[in-house]
Amino acid sequence: MKKRFSLKTVIALMLAASALTCLLMLVLAARQLGFGTELFTGIRTYIALRRDIDEVFIGDYDGKNVSEAALAAAVEALDDRWSYYLTPEEYADYLDASLNQYSGLGINVSKHEDGGLAVLDVFAGSSAEKAGIVTGDIITVIDGTALTADMTLSEATALIDRELGQTVRLTLLGADGMTRETDVEFAIVETNPVSYALIDGDIGYIQIENFEAGAAEGFNDAVDTLLDDGAKSFIYDVRNNRGGRVSELKLILDRLLPECEIFISVEKTGEEDVSYSDADEFTSPSVVLVNNYSFSAAEYFAAVLQEYDYATIAGQATTGKSRSQITLTLPDGGALHISSGEYLTPNRVSLTEQGGIMPDVLTEMSEEDTAALYRGVLEKEDDVQLGEAIEILKTT
């Protein structure tokens, strides 16, 4: 005989199941929020703070800005210069940068003395190149708004910002004195972090702008091309290089060094994770150029080559960074970029404790030339640090 349940019994069972489910969810939520801990108290306090602001504050405010400021301040309180909160917009830019790409027209500009924007560089394959913009052009008008001398660089470039796929009309003053107009699409611009040239006859000069995506491939292409062109020695320029991906760094070190330790990471537990290069190596007299703005993977690159006596280090003392970071996405679409480990050189040196790398050959540079180098407008013949590197290789 089948057992029958009344409607009241079924409803009661359903309500009991729902109540149990809600209770379990509350327990899990309380555990997730750290019920009874300092974390839970902090969350309750922030909710109360926001509620009081909403109910009492007489002025207008943007809740999103308040939350983002609170998140940024929380990470800043860690007192770690390498950890920070990224807003959703900043996180999107960060992801683009890690792929060596960005949204824009594909030009580097500076403020011109007459008020316009001087085009310093045009990226190959970019919308700007396709529209016929060349280095030396001066942007005088953006979508009907004339650029004036009292505008800041950020105010002028803000007029260019568009959604992907949209166009902006530019009025350009060419080097020939002629004015022309062109429409340029706001698009994804792919950049190559490695540039190179054969200088002073047989010296291969390779500049590594960062160690983000594509750095190792670009480096290998540069080495192979320069060797084919007759390079006998090399200068690796990592000045103003603020690091990037460990994976790219290890690939480059692997190309240069024989079988040896090339990266030592230290977890929070104190456990070491050691990476090795293979037996293949590339030997050539080399100089690494560094400065005060070389840090993370850049100064680690120089430190490893210095410790293995592979290259002479020239320029200025580096920053001193030995913490590694991970980037964690957050519910608001932003991210937490936070120090989660440390790394040591093969000699087990902490670059932070050591205070960075002291070059084998110390060469100072004027503030004016340092600023020009940072902007990418310092001529090679005026670069005293590059000149010193060339002299080192000539006497090697």
Short mmCIF file of C-alpha atoms in Angstrom, two decimals:
data_model
loop_
_atom_site.label_atom_id
_atom_site.label_comp_id
_atom_site.label_asym_id
_atom_site.label_seq_id
_atom_site.Cartn_x
_atom_site.Cartn_y
_atom_site.Cartn_z
CA MET A 1 0.00 0.00 0.00
CA LYS A 2 1.37 3.42 -0.96
CA LYS A 3 1.72 5.89 1.86
CA ARG A 4 -0.10 9.17 1.21
CA PHE A 5 0.92 12.58 2.58
CA SER A 6 -1.51 15.40 3.12
CA LEU A 7 -0.99 18.74 1.42
CA LYS A 8 -0.26 20.34 4.81
CA THR A 9 2.45 17.78 5.49
CA VAL A 10 4.08 18.36 2.09
CA ILE A 11 4.04 22.13 2.59
CA ALA A 12 5.47 21.77 6.09
CA LEU A 13 8.29 19.57 4.79
CA MET A 14 9.04 22.05 2.02
CA LEU A 15 9.16 24.95 4.49
CA ALA A 16 11.41 22.98 6.80
CA ALA A 17 13.77 22.17 3.92
CA SER A 18 13.82 25.82 2.87
CA ALA A 19 14.53 26.95 6.43
CA LEU A 20 17.37 24.43 6.72
CA THR A 21 18.81 25.60 3.40
CA CYS A 22 18.66 29.25 4.52
CA LEU A 23 20.32 28.33 7.81
CA LEU A 24 23.13 26.51 6.03
CA MET A 25 23.62 29.45 3.69
CA LEU A 26 23.79 31.84 6.64
CA VAL A 27 26.36 29.61 8.36
CA LEU A 28 28.46 29.42 5.19
CA ALA A 29 28.18 33.18 4.65
CA ALA A 30 29.17 33.88 8.26
CA ARG A 31 32.14 31.55 7.92
CA GLN A 32 33.16 33.22 4.62
CA LEU A 33 32.94 36.66 6.25
CA GLY A 34 34.88 35.48 9.29
CA PHE A 35 32.08 35.66 11.84
CA GLY A 36 33.40 36.73 15.23
CA THR A 37 36.74 37.87 13.84
CA GLU A 38 38.29 41.28 13.27
CA LEU A 39 37.45 40.89 9.56
CA PHE A 40 33.74 40.44 10.32
CA THR A 41 33.75 43.46 12.64
CA GLY A 42 35.43 45.53 9.93
CA ILE A 43 32.84 44.53 7.33
CA ARG A 44 29.98 45.40 9.69
CA THR A 45 31.62 48.74 10.47
CA TYR A 46 32.04 49.62 6.79
CA ILE A 47 28.39 48.73 6.07
CA ALA A 48 27.32 50.92 9.00
CA LEU A 49 29.54 53.74 7.76
CA ARG A 50 28.07 53.63 4.26
CA ARG A 51 24.53 53.46 5.66
CA ASP A 52 25.18 56.51 7.86
CA ILE A 53 26.66 58.44 4.95
CA ASP A 54 23.63 57.61 2.83
CA GLU A 55 21.14 58.60 5.52
CA VAL A 56 22.85 61.67 7.03
CA PHE A 57 25.26 63.26 4.55
CA ILE A 58 23.75 66.48 3.21
CA GLY A 59 25.68 66.60 -0.05
CA ASP A 60 25.73 64.48 -3.17
CA TYR A 61 28.27 61.71 -3.54
CA ASP A 62 29.19 58.84 -5.85
CA GLY A 63 28.96 55.52 -3.98
CA LYS A 64 31.28 53.84 -6.48
CA ASN A 65 34.00 56.42 -5.82
CA VAL A 66 33.60 55.97 -2.06
CA SER A 67 33.96 52.19 -2.30
CA GLU A 68 36.97 52.39 -4.62
CA ALA A 69 38.66 54.89 -2.29
CA ALA A 70 38.05 52.57 0.67
CA LEU A 71 39.48 49.57 -1.19
CA ALA A 72 42.55 51.53 -2.29
CA ALA A 73 43.13 52.80 1.25
CA ALA A 74 42.87 49.27 2.66
CA VAL A 75 45.65 48.00 0.41
CA GLU A 76 47.73 51.14 0.97
CA ALA A 77 47.61 50.43 4.72
CA LEU A 78 49.70 47.28 4.07
CA ASP A 79 52.63 49.67 3.59
CA ASP A 80 53.89 47.71 0.60
CA ARG A 81 54.70 49.87 -2.43
CA TRP A 82 54.20 46.91 -4.79
CA SER A 83 50.62 46.13 -3.66
CA TYR A 84 47.64 48.18 -4.83
CA TYR A 85 43.95 48.11 -5.74
CA LEU A 86 42.93 48.51 -9.38
CA THR A 87 39.56 49.97 -10.36
CA PRO A 88 37.71 48.08 -13.12
CA GLU A 89 38.96 50.64 -15.66
CA GLU A 90 42.55 50.43 -14.38
CA TYR A 91 42.40 46.64 -14.37
CA ALA A 92 41.35 46.62 -18.05
CA ASP A 93 44.33 48.86 -18.87
CA TYR A 94 46.59 46.61 -16.77
CA LEU A 95 45.52 43.53 -18.73
CA ASP A 96 46.19 45.32 -22.01
CA ALA A 97 49.62 46.42 -20.81
CA SER A 98 50.55 42.88 -19.77
CA LEU A 99 49.81 41.80 -23.34
CA ASN A 100 51.85 44.75 -24.70
CA GLN A 101 48.79 46.31 -26.22
CA TYR A 102 46.58 49.30 -25.49
CA SER A 103 43.56 51.11 -26.84
CA GLY A 104 44.38 54.18 -28.87
CA LEU A 105 45.57 55.57 -32.18
CA GLY A 106 49.09 54.17 -32.12
CA ILE A 107 51.16 57.29 -31.48
CA ASN A 108 53.44 58.71 -28.81
CA VAL A 109 53.06 62.46 -28.34
CA SER A 110 54.44 65.34 -26.30
CA LYS A 111 53.21 68.88 -25.75
CA HIS A 112 54.40 71.26 -28.46
CA GLU A 113 55.46 74.77 -27.49
CA ASP A 114 52.75 76.25 -29.72
CA GLY A 115 50.03 74.27 -27.98
CA GLY A 116 49.60 71.27 -30.23
CA LEU A 117 50.70 67.67 -29.77
CA ALA A 118 53.99 66.72 -31.41
CA VAL A 119 54.01 63.16 -32.78
CA LEU A 120 57.17 61.48 -31.50
CA ASP A 121 56.54 57.97 -32.74
CA VAL A 122 54.02 56.02 -34.83
CA PHE A 123 53.59 52.30 -34.16
CA ALA A 124 53.85 49.97 -37.12
CA GLY A 125 50.48 48.60 -38.25
CA SER A 126 48.52 51.09 -36.12
CA SER A 127 45.50 53.13 -37.17
CA ALA A 128 47.68 56.24 -37.13
CA GLU A 129 50.14 54.71 -39.61
CA LYS A 130 47.27 53.64 -41.87
CA ALA A 131 45.88 57.20 -41.72
CA GLY A 132 49.20 58.61 -42.92
CA ILE A 133 50.40 60.18 -39.67
CA VAL A 134 54.20 60.38 -39.46
CA THR A 135 56.77 61.33 -36.85
CA GLY A 136 57.16 65.11 -36.79
CA ASP A 137 53.50 65.89 -37.46
CA ILE A 138 51.85 68.28 -35.02
CA ILE A 139 48.21 67.73 -34.03
CA THR A 140 46.62 71.18 -33.83
CA VAL A 141 42.88 70.39 -33.69
CA ILE A 142 40.99 67.38 -32.31
CA ASP A 143 37.38 67.00 -33.48
CA GLY A 144 37.02 70.75 -33.94
CA THR A 145 38.68 71.71 -30.63
CA ALA A 146 41.86 73.73 -31.14
CA LEU A 147 44.75 72.79 -28.86
CA THR A 148 46.05 75.79 -26.95
CA ALA A 149 49.31 76.47 -25.12
CA ASP A 150 47.58 76.56 -21.71
CA MET A 151 46.25 72.99 -22.09
CA THR A 152 48.13 70.27 -20.20
CA LEU A 153 49.25 67.13 -21.99
CA SER A 154 46.58 65.06 -20.20
CA GLU A 155 43.84 67.57 -21.09
CA ALA A 156 44.84 67.49 -24.74
CA THR A 157 45.13 63.69 -25.01
CA ALA A 158 41.79 63.25 -23.19
CA LEU A 159 40.13 64.78 -26.27
CA ILE A 160 41.27 61.74 -28.27
CA ASP A 161 39.65 59.08 -26.05
CA ARG A 162 36.94 57.08 -27.79
CA GLU A 163 35.24 53.71 -27.65
CA LEU A 164 36.91 50.97 -29.68
CA GLY A 165 35.92 51.24 -33.33
CA GLN A 166 35.04 54.94 -33.18
CA THR A 167 37.05 57.52 -35.11
CA VAL A 168 38.51 60.90 -34.21
CA ARG A 169 39.18 63.69 -36.70
CA LEU A 170 42.62 65.26 -36.40
CA THR A 171 44.02 68.39 -38.03
CA LEU A 172 47.74 67.96 -38.62
CA LEU A 173 50.54 70.38 -39.39
CA GLY A 174 53.19 68.55 -41.37
CA ALA A 175 56.94 69.16 -41.47
CA ASP A 176 56.38 70.74 -44.90
CA GLY A 177 54.19 73.44 -43.35
CA MET A 178 51.03 72.10 -44.97
CA THR A 179 47.83 71.45 -42.96
CA ARG A 180 45.69 68.37 -43.55
CA GLU A 181 42.82 66.51 -41.88
CA THR A 182 42.41 62.79 -41.34
CA ASP A 183 40.07 60.40 -39.52
CA VAL A 184 41.81 57.87 -37.26
CA GLU A 185 40.18 54.82 -35.68
CA PHE A 186 40.47 54.22 -31.94
CA ALA A 187 41.61 50.59 -31.87
CA ILE A 188 43.76 47.98 -30.13
CA VAL A 189 47.42 48.78 -30.73
CA GLU A 190 49.94 45.94 -30.55
CA THR A 191 53.42 46.98 -29.41
CA ASN A 192 56.77 45.19 -29.51
CA PRO A 193 58.66 45.52 -26.22
CA VAL A 194 62.00 44.87 -27.93
CA SER A 195 63.81 47.15 -30.36
CA TYR A 196 67.30 46.74 -31.75
CA ALA A 197 69.97 48.17 -34.04
CA LEU A 198 73.53 47.49 -35.16
CA ILE A 199 75.65 50.36 -33.83
CA ASP A 200 79.29 51.38 -34.00
CA GLY A 201 80.02 48.83 -36.68
CA ASP A 202 79.55 45.47 -35.01
CA ILE A 203 77.76 46.04 -31.68
CA GLY A 204 74.25 44.69 -31.35
CA TYR A 205 72.10 47.06 -29.30
CA ILE A 206 68.90 45.54 -27.85
CA GLN A 207 66.46 47.60 -25.79
CA ILE A 208 63.97 45.62 -23.69
CA GLU A 209 61.14 47.97 -22.71
CA ASN A 210 59.45 45.40 -20.46
CA PHE A 211 59.27 41.68 -19.82
CA GLU A 212 55.58 41.33 -20.65
CA ALA A 213 54.06 39.16 -23.40
CA GLY A 214 56.26 38.80 -26.47
CA ALA A 215 59.50 39.96 -24.83
CA ALA A 216 61.32 36.63 -25.19
CA GLU A 217 60.23 36.16 -28.80
CA GLY A 218 61.26 39.72 -29.62
CA PHE A 219 64.60 39.25 -27.88
CA ASN A 220 65.41 36.05 -29.76
CA ASP A 221 64.47 37.65 -33.07
CA ALA A 222 66.70 40.62 -32.27
CA VAL A 223 69.69 38.44 -31.37
CA ASP A 224 69.32 36.28 -34.49
CA THR A 225 68.93 39.28 -36.80
CA LEU A 226 71.89 41.16 -35.31
CA LEU A 227 74.10 38.07 -35.55
CA ASP A 228 73.19 37.76 -39.23
CA ASP A 229 74.08 41.44 -39.63
CA GLY A 230 77.56 40.87 -38.16
CA ALA A 231 77.20 41.70 -34.47
CA LYS A 232 80.21 40.58 -32.41
CA SER A 233 79.14 41.94 -29.01
CA PHE A 234 75.91 43.09 -27.40
CA ILE A 235 74.39 45.82 -25.24
CA TYR A 236 71.18 44.90 -23.42
CA ASP A 237 69.38 48.07 -22.34
CA VAL A 238 66.88 47.62 -19.50
CA ARG A 239 66.88 51.22 -18.29
CA ASN A 240 63.38 52.41 -17.33
CA ASN A 241 62.24 48.77 -17.57
CA ARG A 242 59.81 48.06 -14.74
CA GLY A 243 59.70 44.29 -15.14
CA GLY A 244 56.92 41.99 -16.24
CA ARG A 245 56.38 38.26 -16.49
CA VAL A 246 58.77 35.81 -14.86
CA SER A 247 58.08 33.37 -17.69
CA GLU A 248 59.45 35.82 -20.27
CA LEU A 249 62.48 36.62 -18.09
CA LYS A 250 63.36 32.94 -17.70
CA LEU A 251 63.14 32.31 -21.45
CA ILE A 252 65.59 35.14 -22.13
CA LEU A 253 68.03 34.01 -19.44
CA ASP A 254 67.75 30.46 -20.77
CA ARG A 255 68.82 31.70 -24.22
CA LEU A 256 71.95 33.31 -22.82
CA LEU A 257 73.16 31.02 -20.01
CA PRO A 258 74.31 27.38 -19.83
CA GLU A 259 72.71 24.88 -17.45
CA CYS A 260 72.40 26.69 -14.12
CA GLU A 261 69.93 28.19 -11.67
CA ILE A 262 68.20 31.20 -13.22
CA PHE A 263 65.30 31.98 -10.88
CA ILE A 264 64.64 31.25 -7.22
CA SER A 265 61.20 32.05 -5.86
CA VAL A 266 60.41 31.79 -2.16
CA GLU A 267 56.86 31.00 -1.08
CA LYS A 268 55.19 32.39 2.05
CA THR A 269 56.09 29.13 3.79
CA GLY A 270 59.79 29.73 3.08
CA GLU A 271 60.00 26.90 0.54
CA GLU A 272 62.19 27.53 -2.51
CA ASP A 273 61.15 26.85 -6.10
CA VAL A 274 64.22 26.83 -8.35
CA SER A 275 64.16 27.19 -12.16
CA TYR A 276 67.06 26.07 -14.35
CA SER A 277 68.27 26.85 -17.87
CA ASP A 278 69.22 24.12 -20.31
CA ALA A 279 72.74 23.37 -21.52
CA ASP A 280 72.53 25.57 -24.62
CA GLU A 281 74.13 28.99 -24.26
CA PHE A 282 74.91 32.12 -26.22
CA THR A 283 78.33 33.58 -25.44
CA SER A 284 79.34 37.06 -26.53
CA PRO A 285 80.95 40.07 -24.82
CA SER A 286 78.02 41.91 -23.29
CA VAL A 287 77.04 44.98 -21.28
CA VAL A 288 73.73 45.48 -19.47
CA LEU A 289 72.56 49.08 -19.05
CA VAL A 290 70.50 49.82 -15.92
CA ASN A 291 69.32 52.93 -14.07
CA ASN A 292 67.27 54.03 -11.06
CA TYR A 293 64.06 53.01 -12.86
CA SER A 294 65.12 49.43 -13.58
CA PHE A 295 63.37 47.08 -11.20
CA SER A 296 61.68 43.71 -10.80
CA ALA A 297 62.51 41.42 -13.74
CA ALA A 298 64.81 44.08 -15.24
CA GLU A 299 67.19 44.33 -12.31
CA TYR A 300 66.93 40.57 -11.69
CA PHE A 301 68.04 40.04 -15.31
CA ALA A 302 71.07 42.24 -14.69
CA ALA A 303 71.80 40.66 -11.29
CA VAL A 304 71.87 37.10 -12.67
CA LEU A 305 74.19 38.04 -15.54
CA GLN A 306 76.42 39.91 -13.08
CA GLU A 307 76.62 36.98 -10.65
CA TYR A 308 77.53 34.53 -13.40
CA ASP A 309 80.10 37.01 -14.74
CA TYR A 310 78.31 36.91 -18.07
CA ALA A 311 78.07 40.67 -18.62
CA THR A 312 79.39 43.97 -17.33
CA ILE A 313 76.69 46.08 -15.66
CA ALA A 314 76.84 49.81 -16.45
CA GLY A 315 74.72 52.86 -15.66
CA GLN A 316 73.19 53.70 -12.28
CA ALA A 317 72.10 51.74 -9.21
CA THR A 318 68.74 49.98 -9.59
CA THR A 319 65.62 50.22 -7.41
CA GLY A 320 65.87 47.11 -5.23
CA LYS A 321 62.79 44.87 -5.50
CA SER A 322 62.54 41.24 -4.44
CA ARG A 323 58.81 40.69 -3.94
CA SER A 324 56.60 38.98 -6.51
CA GLN A 325 52.93 39.81 -6.99
CA ILE A 326 49.76 38.10 -8.12
CA THR A 327 46.63 39.83 -9.41
CA LEU A 328 43.27 38.68 -8.02
CA THR A 329 39.98 39.77 -9.58
CA LEU A 330 37.35 41.27 -7.28
CA PRO A 331 33.51 41.27 -7.40
CA ASP A 332 33.39 44.92 -8.54
CA GLY A 333 35.37 44.09 -11.69
CA GLY A 334 38.55 45.57 -10.26
CA ALA A 335 41.54 43.66 -8.94
CA LEU A 336 43.96 43.31 -6.06
CA HIS A 337 47.61 43.37 -7.12
CA ILE A 338 49.38 42.06 -4.02
CA SER A 339 52.79 40.79 -2.96
CA SER A 340 52.52 37.05 -2.40
CA GLY A 341 56.12 35.83 -2.50
CA GLU A 342 59.77 36.77 -2.76
CA TYR A 343 62.61 35.92 -5.08
CA LEU A 344 66.36 35.62 -4.61
CA THR A 345 69.28 35.69 -7.04
CA PRO A 346 71.22 32.45 -7.65
CA ASN A 347 73.62 33.59 -4.89
CA ARG A 348 70.54 33.87 -2.61
CA VAL A 349 70.71 37.65 -2.49
CA SER A 350 67.60 39.73 -1.76
CA LEU A 351 67.74 42.77 -4.02
CA THR A 352 65.58 44.64 -1.52
CA GLU A 353 67.96 44.01 1.38
CA GLN A 354 70.95 44.74 -0.83
CA GLY A 355 69.35 47.99 -2.01
CA GLY A 356 69.40 47.09 -5.70
CA ILE A 357 72.33 46.44 -8.00
CA MET A 358 75.45 48.58 -8.00
CA PRO A 359 76.82 48.71 -11.57
CA ASP A 360 80.35 47.51 -12.27
CA VAL A 361 80.82 50.81 -14.10
CA LEU A 362 78.86 53.69 -12.55
CA THR A 363 77.89 56.40 -15.04
CA GLU A 364 75.64 59.26 -13.94
CA MET A 365 73.31 61.11 -16.29
CA SER A 366 71.92 64.64 -16.07
CA GLU A 367 68.30 65.15 -15.07
CA GLU A 368 67.58 66.62 -18.49
CA ASP A 369 69.03 63.63 -20.32
CA THR A 370 67.32 61.21 -17.92
CA ALA A 371 63.97 62.82 -18.72
CA ALA A 372 64.71 62.71 -22.46
CA LEU A 373 65.66 59.02 -22.21
CA TYR A 374 62.39 58.29 -20.38
CA ARG A 375 60.41 60.03 -23.14
CA GLY A 376 62.36 58.17 -25.81
CA VAL A 377 63.79 61.31 -27.41
CA LEU A 378 67.43 61.14 -26.26
CA GLU A 379 69.69 60.81 -29.30
CA LYS A 380 72.16 57.93 -29.10
CA GLU A 381 75.12 60.26 -29.58
CA ASP A 382 74.00 62.25 -26.50
CA ASP A 383 73.51 59.14 -24.32
CA VAL A 384 76.57 59.09 -22.03
CA GLN A 385 75.65 55.72 -20.52
CA LEU A 386 75.32 54.12 -23.94
CA GLY A 387 78.64 55.71 -24.90
CA GLU A 388 80.25 54.16 -21.81
CA ALA A 389 78.84 50.74 -22.72
CA ILE A 390 80.34 51.03 -26.22
CA GLU A 391 83.73 51.93 -24.76
CA ILE A 392 83.59 48.92 -22.42
CA LEU A 393 83.02 46.57 -25.36
CA LYS A 394 85.75 48.20 -27.43
CA THR A 395 88.29 47.47 -24.71
CA THR A 396 87.06 43.96 -23.92
#
